mmCIF file of C-alpha atoms in Angstrom:
data_model
loop_
_atom_site.group_PDB
_atom_site.id
_atom_site.type_symbol
_atom_site.label_atom_id
_atom_site.label_comp_id
_atom_site.label_asym_id
_atom_site.label_seq_id
_atom_site.Cartn_x
_atom_site.Cartn_y
_atom_site.Cartn_z
ATOM 1 C CA MET A 144 0.031 0.041 0.016
ATOM 2 C CA CYS A 145 2.829 2.487 0.884
ATOM 3 C CA SER A 146 4.603 2.010 -2.437
ATOM 4 C CA GLU A 147 1.492 2.568 -4.227
ATOM 5 C CA LEU A 148 1.052 5.773 -2.447
ATOM 6 C CA ARG A 149 4.607 6.641 -3.274
ATOM 7 C CA ILE A 150 5.741 6.600 0.483
ATOM 8 C CA PRO A 151 9.530 5.962 0.530
ATOM 9 C CA GLY A 152 10.772 2.667 1.627
ATOM 10 C CA ASP A 153 12.592 3.998 4.572
ATOM 11 C CA PHE A 154 9.472 5.474 6.096
ATOM 12 C CA ASP A 155 8.653 4.246 9.620
ATOM 13 C CA ILE A 156 5.190 2.995 9.790
ATOM 14 C CA ALA A 157 5.102 3.809 13.494
ATOM 15 C CA GLN A 158 4.742 7.587 12.521
ATOM 16 C CA ILE A 159 1.358 6.776 11.304
ATOM 17 C CA SER A 160 -0.187 5.364 14.554
ATOM 18 C CA TRP A 161 2.131 6.488 17.256
ATOM 19 C CA ARG A 162 0.592 7.286 20.564
ATOM 20 C CA PRO A 163 1.831 9.639 23.316
ATOM 21 C CA ASP A 164 1.828 6.782 25.831
ATOM 22 C CA TYR A 165 3.717 4.394 23.730
ATOM 23 C CA ASP A 166 7.261 3.317 24.729
ATOM 24 C CA PRO A 167 9.713 3.524 22.007
ATOM 25 C CA PHE A 168 12.023 0.926 23.501
ATOM 26 C CA PHE A 169 9.637 -1.963 22.742
ATOM 27 C CA TYR A 170 9.316 -0.763 19.095
ATOM 28 C CA ARG A 171 12.936 -0.064 18.610
ATOM 29 C CA GLN A 172 14.004 -3.726 19.769
ATOM 30 C CA LEU A 173 11.660 -5.476 17.479
ATOM 31 C CA SER A 174 11.882 -3.262 14.454
ATOM 32 C CA ARG A 175 15.604 -3.629 14.097
ATOM 33 C CA PRO A 176 15.506 -7.392 13.026
ATOM 34 C CA ALA A 177 12.113 -7.235 11.153
ATOM 35 C CA ARG A 178 11.926 -8.034 7.660
ATOM 36 C CA ARG A 179 8.543 -6.471 7.396
ATOM 37 C CA ILE A 180 6.259 -4.598 9.639
ATOM 38 C CA PHE A 181 2.442 -4.559 9.530
ATOM 39 C CA LEU A 182 -0.008 -2.228 11.365
ATOM 40 C CA PHE A 183 -3.128 -3.460 12.654
ATOM 41 C CA ARG A 184 -5.378 -1.581 14.784
ATOM 42 C CA GLY A 185 -3.012 -0.293 17.486
ATOM 43 C CA GLU A 186 -0.541 -3.150 17.085
ATOM 44 C CA TYR A 187 2.659 -3.602 15.078
ATOM 45 C CA ILE A 188 3.187 -7.076 13.714
ATOM 46 C CA PHE A 189 6.799 -7.793 13.144
ATOM 47 C CA ASP A 190 7.877 -10.580 10.588
ATOM 48 C CA VAL A 191 11.339 -11.453 11.994
ATOM 49 C CA GLU A 192 13.566 -14.363 10.805
ATOM 50 C CA LYS A 193 12.267 -17.186 12.894
ATOM 51 C CA ALA A 194 8.773 -15.798 14.214
ATOM 52 C CA VAL A 195 6.115 -13.338 13.929
ATOM 53 C CA VAL A 196 6.001 -10.820 17.128
ATOM 54 C CA VAL A 197 2.803 -8.806 17.760
ATOM 55 C CA GLU A 198 3.414 -5.662 19.918
ATOM 56 C CA THR A 199 1.637 -2.839 21.556
ATOM 57 C CA PRO A 200 4.638 -0.807 22.675
ATOM 58 C CA GLN A 201 2.918 0.318 25.759
ATOM 59 C CA LEU A 202 3.516 -0.595 29.617
ATOM 60 C CA GLY A 203 0.817 -2.784 30.793
ATOM 61 C CA HIS A 204 0.572 -4.739 27.622
ATOM 62 C CA ALA A 205 2.163 -7.951 26.381
ATOM 63 C CA THR A 206 4.090 -8.945 23.381
ATOM 64 C CA TYR A 207 2.704 -12.045 21.577
ATOM 65 C CA VAL A 208 4.838 -14.446 19.866
ATOM 66 C CA PHE A 209 4.050 -16.884 17.126
ATOM 67 C CA ALA A 210 6.204 -19.472 15.184
ATOM 68 C CA LYS A 211 7.031 -18.430 11.666
ATOM 69 C CA PRO A 212 4.048 -19.234 9.454
ATOM 70 C CA ARG A 213 4.241 -20.850 5.894
ATOM 71 C CA GLY A 214 2.676 -17.674 4.572
ATOM 72 C CA MET A 215 2.448 -14.301 6.246
ATOM 73 C CA GLU A 216 -0.748 -13.514 4.343
ATOM 74 C CA SER A 217 -2.684 -16.639 5.640
ATOM 75 C CA PHE A 218 -1.321 -15.791 9.063
ATOM 76 C CA LEU A 219 -2.475 -12.089 8.816
ATOM 77 C CA ALA A 220 -5.963 -13.284 7.577
ATOM 78 C CA LEU A 221 -6.410 -15.427 10.559
ATOM 79 C CA TYR A 222 -4.796 -13.092 13.022
ATOM 80 C CA THR A 223 -7.138 -10.119 12.181
ATOM 81 C CA LYS A 224 -10.345 -12.046 12.534
ATOM 82 C CA THR A 225 -9.669 -13.182 16.275
ATOM 83 C CA THR A 226 -8.913 -11.646 19.586
ATOM 84 C CA LYS A 227 -6.190 -11.894 22.169
ATOM 85 C CA ASN A 228 -8.515 -13.522 24.614
ATOM 86 C CA ASN A 229 -9.409 -16.140 21.954
ATOM 87 C CA ILE A 230 -5.643 -16.913 21.386
ATOM 88 C CA ARG A 231 -4.923 -17.116 25.116
ATOM 89 C CA GLN A 232 -7.975 -19.442 25.380
ATOM 90 C CA ASN A 233 -7.247 -21.297 22.144
ATOM 91 C CA ARG A 234 -10.813 -20.905 21.445
ATOM 92 C CA ASP A 235 -11.714 -23.030 18.264
ATOM 93 C CA ASN A 236 -8.030 -24.090 18.075
ATOM 94 C CA ILE A 237 -6.879 -20.624 16.963
ATOM 95 C CA ALA A 238 -3.818 -20.473 18.916
ATOM 96 C CA ALA A 239 -2.626 -23.572 17.560
ATOM 97 C CA GLN A 240 -3.515 -22.473 14.043
ATOM 98 C CA LEU A 241 -1.583 -19.377 14.285
ATOM 99 C CA GLY A 242 1.485 -21.113 16.118
ATOM 100 C CA PHE A 243 1.205 -19.183 19.210
ATOM 101 C CA LEU A 244 4.313 -19.678 21.281
ATOM 102 C CA GLY A 245 3.452 -17.538 24.223
ATOM 103 C CA ARG A 246 3.361 -13.870 25.476
ATOM 104 C CA VAL A 247 5.906 -11.734 27.369
ATOM 105 C CA ILE A 248 4.458 -9.162 29.791
ATOM 106 C CA HIS A 249 5.964 -5.800 29.682
ATOM 107 C CA GLY A 250 7.370 -5.476 33.129
ATOM 108 C CA THR A 251 9.495 -2.971 34.956
ATOM 109 C CA ASP A 252 12.612 -4.684 33.778
ATOM 110 C CA SER A 253 13.036 -3.929 29.969
ATOM 111 C CA ARG A 254 16.113 -6.060 29.713
ATOM 112 C CA ALA A 255 14.492 -9.091 31.153
ATOM 113 C CA TRP A 256 11.466 -8.713 28.559
ATOM 114 C CA LEU A 257 14.081 -8.284 25.684
ATOM 115 C CA LYS A 258 15.997 -11.480 26.913
ATOM 116 C CA GLU A 259 12.712 -13.466 26.983
ATOM 117 C CA VAL A 260 11.429 -12.154 23.630
ATOM 118 C CA ARG A 261 14.811 -13.080 22.160
ATOM 119 C CA GLN A 262 14.642 -16.462 23.634
ATOM 120 C CA ARG A 263 11.187 -17.033 22.214
ATOM 121 C CA VAL A 264 11.892 -16.115 18.753
ATOM 122 C CA GLY A 265 14.953 -17.973 18.655
ATOM 123 C CA GLU A 266 17.583 -15.478 18.860
ATOM 124 C CA HIS A 267 20.614 -15.859 21.127
ATOM 125 C CA ASP A 268 22.691 -12.967 22.834
#
């Protein structure tokens, strides 16, 4: 969509939906290794090498980690039709269909959050 609108490739999509109470730390840590970033409602969906990471960069939220899907389009089609509660409860087997690996709560220690996210996505320090 951005290319059709002639938006430069280096444009940071976060500028479109950034909110004053968002913490740039969470976004920066996930955007660096991302191959592609999708925007869905107030969430950023990061397509990283070995996983898909869904992030609302705000204290009090959690980072959701999913196994790398065969096709990002099919993942997005499923993900956009469900809720986080359905994923946590695995209603209609949606967590399994999406490859849900777990969530990492945003706590007071951002380094601990980063370490756990990296472990979940298969990165090692």
